[in-house]
Amino acid sequence: MALEADVHWRQGPAGVPEPVTFRIAGIERSVAAVLDRWPGSEIGYVKIRGEDDDLYILRYEDAGNRWSIIFYQSDEPLPEGIAGVKPHLV
């Protein structure tokens, strides 16, 4: 299950949307690092490490106008409000 996210982004390499900050469950987080990118013509994915040291994979559609979180990995319990995202633990 994906969770819609409010993402502030900039143009990254080759014009691919690159998240700078994102908001979920009313909490804004900064992107500490972009770890990987899977660009596509209409849908693409970006793997990031948040400032909270958690891993996220964000999906974007329509050239970055619509974002969702499709993967979340953390050593901590899911933050309240994002229970719809199934954690993938290592």
Coordinates of N, CA, C and O in Angstrom, one line a residue, residues 2 6 15-16 19-20 25 30 37 41 44 48 51-52 66-67 82 85 89:
A2 N 0.5 2.2 -0.8 CA 1.3 3.4 -0.9 C 0.6 4.5 -0.1 O -0.6 4.5 0.2
D6 N 3.6 14.8 0.5 CA 3.8 16.1 0.0 C 5.3 16.3 -0.1 O 6.0 16.3 0.9
G15 N 17.4 15.9 -15.4 CA 16.0 16.4 -15.3 C 15.1 15.5 -14.5 O 13.9 15.8 -14.4
V16 N 15.6 14.5 -13.8 CA 14.8 13.6 -12.9 C 14.4 14.3 -11.6 O 15.3 14.9 -11.0
P19 N 13.8 14.6 -4.6 CA 13.2 15.2 -3.3 C 14.2 15.9 -2.5 O 15.3 15.5 -2.4
V20 N 13.7 17.0 -1.9 CA 14.6 17.8 -0.9 C 14.0 17.7 0.5 O 14.7 17.4 1.4
A25 N 2.2 12.4 7.6 CA 1.5 12.5 8.9 C 1.8 13.8 9.6 O 2.0 13.9 10.8
S30 N 13.7 16.2 6.1 CA 14.6 16.6 5.1 C 15.2 15.3 4.5 O 15.3 14.3 5.2
R37 N 18.1 6.0 -8.0 CA 17.0 6.5 -8.9 C 16.6 5.5 -9.9 O 17.5 4.9 -10.5
S41 N 9.4 7.3 -18.0 CA 8.8 8.3 -18.8 C 7.6 9.0 -18.1 O 7.4 10.2 -18.2
G44 N 8.4 7.3 -11.9 CA 9.8 7.0 -11.5 C 9.9 6.8 -10.0 O 8.9 7.0 -9.3
I48 N 15.7 7.1 -0.9 CA 16.4 8.2 -0.1 C 16.6 7.7 1.3 O 15.9 6.8 1.8
E51 N 16.4 12.5 7.1 CA 17.2 13.0 8.2 C 17.0 12.2 9.5 O 17.8 12.2 10.4
D52 N 15.9 11.4 9.5 CA 15.7 10.5 10.6 C 16.5 9.2 10.5 O 16.3 8.3 11.3
R66 N 2.9 14.3 -8.5 CA 2.2 13.4 -7.5 C 3.2 12.4 -6.9 O 3.9 11.7 -7.7
W67 N 3.3 12.4 -5.6 CA 4.3 11.6 -4.9 C 3.6 10.6 -3.9 O 2.6 11.0 -3.3
I82 N 1.1 7.0 9.7 CA 1.6 6.3 8.4 C 1.5 4.8 8.5 O 2.2 4.1 7.9
V85 N 1.6 2.3 5.5 CA 2.8 1.9 4.8 C 3.4 0.7 5.6 O 3.7 0.7 6.7
L89 N 11.6 -4.6 7.2 CA 12.7 -4.6 8.1 C 13.9 -5.5 7.6 O 13.6 -6.5 6.9

